[in-house]
XYZ file of C-alpha atoms in Angstrom:
416
model
C 0.000 0.000 0.000
C 1.531 3.265 -1.057
C 1.513 6.145 1.389
C 1.287 9.774 0.318
C 4.016 12.178 1.345
C 3.788 13.914 4.661
C 4.138 17.649 3.945
C 2.432 18.827 7.107
C 4.412 17.218 9.926
C 7.249 19.721 9.794
C 4.884 22.518 10.811
C 4.166 21.061 14.237
C 6.717 20.911 17.039
C 4.744 18.076 18.622
C 3.215 16.191 15.653
C 1.129 13.825 17.804
C -0.937 16.732 19.189
C -2.831 17.292 15.908
C -3.117 13.506 15.571
C -4.818 13.407 18.972
C -7.187 16.131 17.737
C -8.125 13.953 14.761
C -8.502 10.962 17.082
C -10.874 12.993 19.264
C -13.087 13.481 16.207
C -13.002 9.733 15.504
C -13.880 9.093 19.143
C -16.777 11.535 18.831
C -18.215 9.933 15.699
C -18.124 6.438 17.253
C -19.798 7.671 20.438
C -22.482 9.481 18.422
C -23.130 6.435 16.259
C -23.592 4.020 19.142
C -25.065 5.961 22.076
C -28.577 4.971 20.894
C -27.659 1.322 21.580
C -27.373 2.130 25.293
C -30.591 4.154 25.303
C -32.619 1.850 23.039
C -35.207 0.774 25.654
C -35.915 4.398 26.639
C -36.145 5.547 23.001
C -38.455 2.634 22.243
C -40.825 3.406 25.112
C -40.586 7.173 24.545
C -41.904 6.943 20.998
C -44.163 3.950 21.639
C -42.395 1.658 19.162
C -40.858 -1.806 19.395
C -37.171 -2.217 20.194
C -36.678 -3.848 16.802
C -38.055 -0.745 15.070
C -35.997 1.539 17.312
C -32.907 -0.260 15.998
C -33.365 1.709 12.754
C -31.557 4.623 14.410
C -28.415 2.473 14.187
C -29.226 1.128 10.718
C -29.921 4.350 8.817
C -26.739 6.293 9.651
C -24.763 3.218 8.651
C -26.537 3.170 5.262
C -25.799 6.828 4.586
C -22.261 6.312 5.917
C -21.670 3.503 3.426
C -22.712 5.785 0.572
C -20.848 8.795 1.944
C -17.472 7.051 2.321
C -16.595 6.667 -1.389
C -18.616 9.683 -2.529
C -17.051 12.031 0.030
C -13.576 10.711 -0.782
C -14.055 11.612 -4.456
C -15.804 14.944 -3.845
C -13.155 16.046 -1.320
C -10.184 14.972 -3.433
C -8.995 18.586 -3.875
C -10.045 19.828 -0.438
C -7.640 20.547 2.409
C -8.072 17.560 4.746
C -8.014 19.930 7.743
C -11.172 21.684 6.527
C -12.803 18.383 5.625
C -12.193 16.865 9.066
C -13.370 19.976 10.939
C -16.517 20.243 8.810
C -17.407 16.576 9.202
C -16.884 16.725 12.975
C -19.063 19.845 13.234
C -21.795 17.946 11.379
C -21.741 15.365 14.188
C -22.709 18.056 16.707
C -25.502 19.324 14.465
C -26.928 15.832 14.014
C -26.829 15.053 17.740
C -28.569 18.304 18.683
C -31.290 17.641 16.093
C -31.671 14.122 17.515
C -32.076 15.445 21.054
C -34.764 17.891 19.896
C -36.614 15.395 17.669
C -40.389 15.613 18.342
C -41.104 12.267 16.667
C -39.344 9.138 15.482
C -39.313 10.209 11.817
C -37.418 13.398 12.658
C -34.982 11.372 14.744
C -34.307 9.087 11.773
C -33.659 12.079 9.503
C -31.141 13.517 11.958
C -29.409 10.143 12.121
C -29.168 9.989 8.323
C -27.287 13.293 8.552
C -24.861 11.713 11.013
C -24.097 9.027 8.450
C -22.413 11.589 6.193
C -19.962 12.339 8.996
C -19.440 8.656 9.748
C -18.489 7.835 6.167
C -16.283 10.885 5.707
C -14.461 10.676 9.055
C -13.753 6.955 8.815
C -12.497 7.325 5.232
C -10.116 10.255 5.898
C -8.943 10.220 9.523
C -6.310 7.466 9.492
C -4.635 8.588 6.257
C -4.693 12.251 7.361
C -3.157 11.400 10.727
C -0.402 9.378 9.037
C 0.556 12.394 6.929
C 1.020 14.610 9.995
C 3.923 12.661 11.460
C 7.404 11.507 10.432
C 7.573 8.080 8.786
C 9.052 6.406 11.863
C 5.915 7.068 13.970
C 3.181 6.554 11.347
C 2.235 3.294 13.094
C 1.839 5.209 16.375
C -0.408 7.796 14.724
C -2.626 5.094 13.216
C -2.813 3.274 16.575
C -3.938 6.483 18.303
C -6.828 6.923 15.860
C -7.843 3.247 16.016
C -7.462 3.351 19.809
C -9.844 6.308 19.977
C -12.371 4.312 17.973
C -11.997 1.386 20.396
C -12.384 3.648 23.447
C -15.447 5.256 21.855
C -17.082 1.864 21.551
C -16.237 1.259 25.213
C -17.784 4.341 26.742
C -20.739 4.920 24.417
C -23.125 2.121 25.376
C -22.657 1.855 29.165
C -22.506 5.651 29.535
C -25.645 6.112 27.450
C -27.412 3.425 29.492
C -26.611 5.200 32.748
C -27.503 8.670 31.428
C -30.770 7.473 29.889
C -31.696 5.615 33.095
C -30.995 8.508 35.461
C -31.943 11.415 33.165
C -33.473 10.744 29.729
C -32.425 9.517 26.295
C -32.228 13.098 24.947
C -29.393 13.820 27.395
C -27.265 11.117 25.737
C -27.379 12.995 22.430
C -26.651 16.329 24.111
C -23.562 14.810 25.737
C -22.437 13.426 22.365
C -22.936 16.855 20.761
C -20.815 18.505 23.467
C -18.044 16.011 22.798
C -18.152 16.803 19.062
C -17.926 20.547 19.765
C -14.855 19.936 21.945
C -13.285 17.962 19.092
C -13.964 20.779 16.614
C -12.276 23.308 18.911
C -9.203 21.089 19.287
C -9.011 20.406 15.546
C -9.324 24.094 14.684
C -6.559 24.939 17.133
C -4.036 22.203 16.389
C -4.445 20.645 12.932
C -2.296 22.310 10.242
C -3.173 22.396 6.565
C -3.175 18.922 4.994
C -3.344 19.361 1.205
C -5.013 16.502 -0.654
C -2.289 14.156 -1.936
C -4.124 11.060 -3.218
C -6.689 12.637 -5.549
C -9.122 9.773 -5.869
C -11.593 9.341 -8.706
C -14.109 6.545 -9.180
C -11.596 4.856 -11.519
C -9.306 4.231 -8.518
C -11.908 1.835 -7.078
C -11.962 -0.448 -10.146
C -8.728 -2.440 -9.502
C -9.778 -3.073 -5.919
C -13.276 -4.239 -6.810
C -11.915 -6.532 -9.565
C -9.435 -8.250 -7.242
C -10.681 -11.684 -6.121
C -8.547 -11.788 -2.923
C -9.696 -8.279 -1.984
C -13.342 -9.210 -2.523
C -13.026 -12.357 -0.414
C -11.439 -10.377 2.415
C -14.117 -7.674 2.118
C -16.764 -10.421 2.347
C -15.156 -11.611 5.592
C -15.096 -8.008 6.842
C -18.785 -7.665 6.036
C -19.745 -10.849 7.888
C -17.624 -10.020 10.955
C -19.141 -6.549 11.306
C -22.618 -7.892 10.462
C -22.219 -10.407 13.292
C -21.018 -7.719 15.677
C -23.983 -5.420 15.175
C -26.566 -8.156 14.926
C -25.791 -8.911 18.559
C -24.500 -5.537 19.802
C -27.474 -3.419 18.711
C -29.711 -5.295 21.148
C -27.160 -6.242 23.814
C -28.707 -3.977 26.485
C -32.216 -5.493 26.297
C -30.568 -8.924 25.858
C -28.749 -8.662 29.191
C -31.921 -7.371 30.865
C -34.552 -9.677 29.335
C -32.601 -12.891 28.628
C -29.865 -12.889 31.288
C -32.129 -11.074 33.817
C -29.448 -8.609 34.916
C -30.182 -5.267 36.556
C -29.321 -2.037 34.734
C -26.274 -1.540 36.955
C -24.992 -5.086 36.501
C -25.541 -4.935 32.755
C -23.680 -1.604 32.501
C -20.819 -3.064 34.534
C -20.516 -6.054 32.213
C -20.595 -3.806 29.162
C -17.893 -1.620 30.674
C -15.758 -4.736 31.191
C -16.489 -5.779 27.611
C -15.388 -2.343 26.459
C -12.142 -2.440 28.416
C -11.342 -5.779 26.812
C -11.920 -4.284 23.359
C -9.145 -1.789 24.161
C -6.901 -4.654 25.294
C -7.739 -6.490 22.064
C -7.028 -3.391 19.996
C -3.529 -2.716 21.303
C -2.614 -6.344 22.044
C -3.700 -7.453 18.595
C -1.770 -4.586 17.035
C 1.405 -5.935 18.623
C 0.654 -9.460 17.359
C 0.149 -8.232 13.799
C 3.853 -7.503 13.561
C 4.550 -11.214 14.094
C 1.869 -12.821 11.941
C -1.014 -11.134 10.177
C -2.635 -14.435 9.189
C -2.274 -15.924 12.681
C -3.714 -12.800 14.279
C -6.690 -12.798 11.908
C -7.420 -16.480 12.612
C -7.178 -16.000 16.391
C -9.464 -12.967 16.185
C -12.110 -14.767 14.137
C -12.075 -17.911 16.310
C -12.366 -15.855 19.514
C -15.272 -13.932 17.986
C -17.164 -17.124 17.158
C -16.492 -18.545 20.626
C -17.662 -15.389 22.370
C -20.901 -15.057 20.432
C -21.605 -18.778 20.767
C -21.235 -18.578 24.562
C -23.483 -15.507 24.623
C -26.248 -16.966 22.448
C -26.178 -20.547 23.791
C -25.722 -19.639 27.445
C -27.774 -16.452 27.550
C -29.605 -17.350 30.761
C -26.402 -18.330 32.587
C -24.530 -15.304 33.892
C -21.150 -17.055 33.941
C -21.486 -18.091 30.292
C -22.481 -14.551 29.351
C -19.429 -13.153 31.157
C -17.115 -15.546 29.295
C -18.859 -14.768 26.023
C -18.562 -10.998 26.493
C -14.871 -11.353 27.410
C -13.986 -13.339 24.261
C -16.236 -11.190 22.110
C -14.669 -7.977 23.443
C -11.089 -9.169 22.844
C -11.976 -10.284 19.324
C -13.865 -7.164 18.314
C -11.181 -4.857 19.681
C -8.689 -6.275 17.206
C -10.985 -7.171 14.305
C -11.027 -3.861 12.348
C -7.247 -3.396 12.583
C -6.423 -7.030 11.781
C -8.822 -7.243 8.856
C -7.659 -3.946 7.368
C -4.015 -5.035 7.588
C -4.960 -8.349 5.983
C -6.540 -6.435 3.101
C -3.427 -4.264 2.781
C -1.145 -7.311 2.439
C -3.028 -8.308 -0.710
C -3.143 -4.715 -1.994
C 0.552 -3.836 -1.789
C 1.053 -0.949 -4.262
C -1.806 -1.959 -6.572
C -4.536 0.159 -4.991
C -5.017 3.788 -3.984
C -4.682 4.157 -0.192
C -7.736 6.398 0.108
C -9.767 4.161 -2.217
C -9.009 1.208 0.071
C -9.946 3.233 3.161
C -13.198 4.396 1.561
C -14.127 0.903 0.348
C -13.329 -0.653 3.711
C -15.452 2.023 5.426
C -18.354 1.494 3.017
C -18.328 -2.280 3.592
C -18.178 -1.785 7.369
C -21.115 0.619 7.349
C -23.179 -1.619 5.055
C -22.536 -4.451 7.493
C -23.582 -2.285 10.456
C -26.782 -1.437 8.592
C -27.443 -5.024 7.556
C -26.717 -6.481 10.976
C -28.809 -3.992 12.916
C -31.680 -4.129 10.386
C -31.962 -7.920 10.089
C -31.520 -8.435 13.812
C -34.299 -5.894 14.345
C -36.548 -7.936 12.067
C -35.543 -11.118 13.920
C -36.165 -9.525 17.316
C -39.650 -8.404 16.286
C -40.421 -11.867 14.919
C -38.703 -14.216 17.375
C -37.554 -12.231 20.397
C -34.366 -10.626 21.703
C -32.345 -13.847 21.827
C -32.468 -14.189 18.035
C -30.109 -11.201 17.669
C -27.238 -13.101 19.324
C -28.024 -16.268 17.359
C -27.910 -14.348 14.071
C -24.575 -12.835 15.078
C -23.143 -16.244 15.928
C -24.116 -17.716 12.558
C -22.601 -14.797 10.618
C -19.405 -14.932 12.687
C -19.005 -18.672 12.080
C -19.519 -18.173 8.342
C -16.843 -15.430 8.270
C -14.389 -17.707 10.064
C -15.069 -20.613 7.679
C -14.593 -18.456 4.555
C -11.345 -16.996 5.909
C -9.898 -20.399 6.783
C -10.767 -21.876 3.370
C -9.335 -18.832 1.591
C -6.096 -18.951 3.607
C -5.700 -22.679 2.979
C -6.202 -22.198 -0.769
C -3.740 -19.288 -0.835
C -1.186 -21.384 1.051
C -1.554 -24.278 -1.430
C -1.094 -21.911 -4.372
C 2.013 -20.441 -2.751
C 3.471 -23.905 -2.097
C 2.736 -25.034 -5.653
C 4.362 -21.921 -7.083
C 7.681 -22.531 -5.280
C 8.730 -25.662 -7.304
C 7.885 -23.852 -10.545
C 10.026 -20.896 -9.497
C 12.894 -23.226 -8.545
C 12.583 -25.108 -11.848
C 12.745 -21.827 -13.754
C 15.890 -20.918 -11.849
C 17.441 -24.299 -12.745
C 16.699 -23.703 -16.433
C 18.325 -20.287 -16.294
C 21.404 -21.759 -14.582
C 21.634 -24.536 -17.157
C 21.346 -22.115 -20.049
C 23.942 -19.899 -18.417
C 26.316 -22.835 -18.072
């Protein structure tokens, strides 16, 4: 994967400070996307709708985010990345304030569609922009900071929203998310230097990626992993309450523990990637299947749920980083960096939309427990596809070695 030059890092005495400002925006967008998960029961009762229908507030921003990722990347190809990031983060605050003031569920859905534009744009630009702000020897650190912020955002969003919605109201969760976005905008305005567009992407840059069989297989695995995650995660709060029969406080505590383990998985998995990308991907996928299986099969047993959440948290913390690195190893210098980021983001957001939507349908038809079952099935399918693909790639690599050696022998013989 080619990396654009880094013309901006020389302007900052402490280059990680603007990176942290970008990471704060990424943190804000993740919090804003997932706070409704923690407040889903209150939103459902407040508007007099089922919890499955309320899950649309997670589905719709993911749909618009999937569309926005490639479109925004192309439309912003000549725009200073500093202005793009600040504008997209400001849009988060606007969306959250509109959500808090929504008089009906339709208005709430419209405000969430607006958030999707920010989701797609921020996810598609933040990591590459952060990498261009620092010297080459700490690019990995800059990327880890942004991914770490995303992991932390997933940690605090749901349990915090649950507590706020329980002790205040669901509107307060959106107000808190808006305040966080405003803080991010202030930091970005103060610390991020100009970041001229370097990789000017057009729609033609997406063609080689979409025509690559290995890339499409990996993107299919990405889709299924994220689909599995949000099939179960969208309804995890009512699941812990209705199926496992936990109190609000106990459920929030378990989700906080789950979130902490996602951070451990994020940074621990990042260290393992340096040793073996394929091994890290396999371990992540197997742990994800095991965690969701324990959650869905042992939903009424608190101990099984605790084990399931622990494995699930460790796996999900590392999954986005591991899968993106796996995609990069097959891309090398063939694909545009921003085209890969945009495509990866679009697939992730489509999977969020698909998982939350279909699990909502399942919950309305068969009850809360079906959300975890659907997630388990999708996770197992992702793991099976990845293992078959890796085995086939390994066989092709092994078969290619004798041919390469034979060709060398011919050249030696001719040379002699």
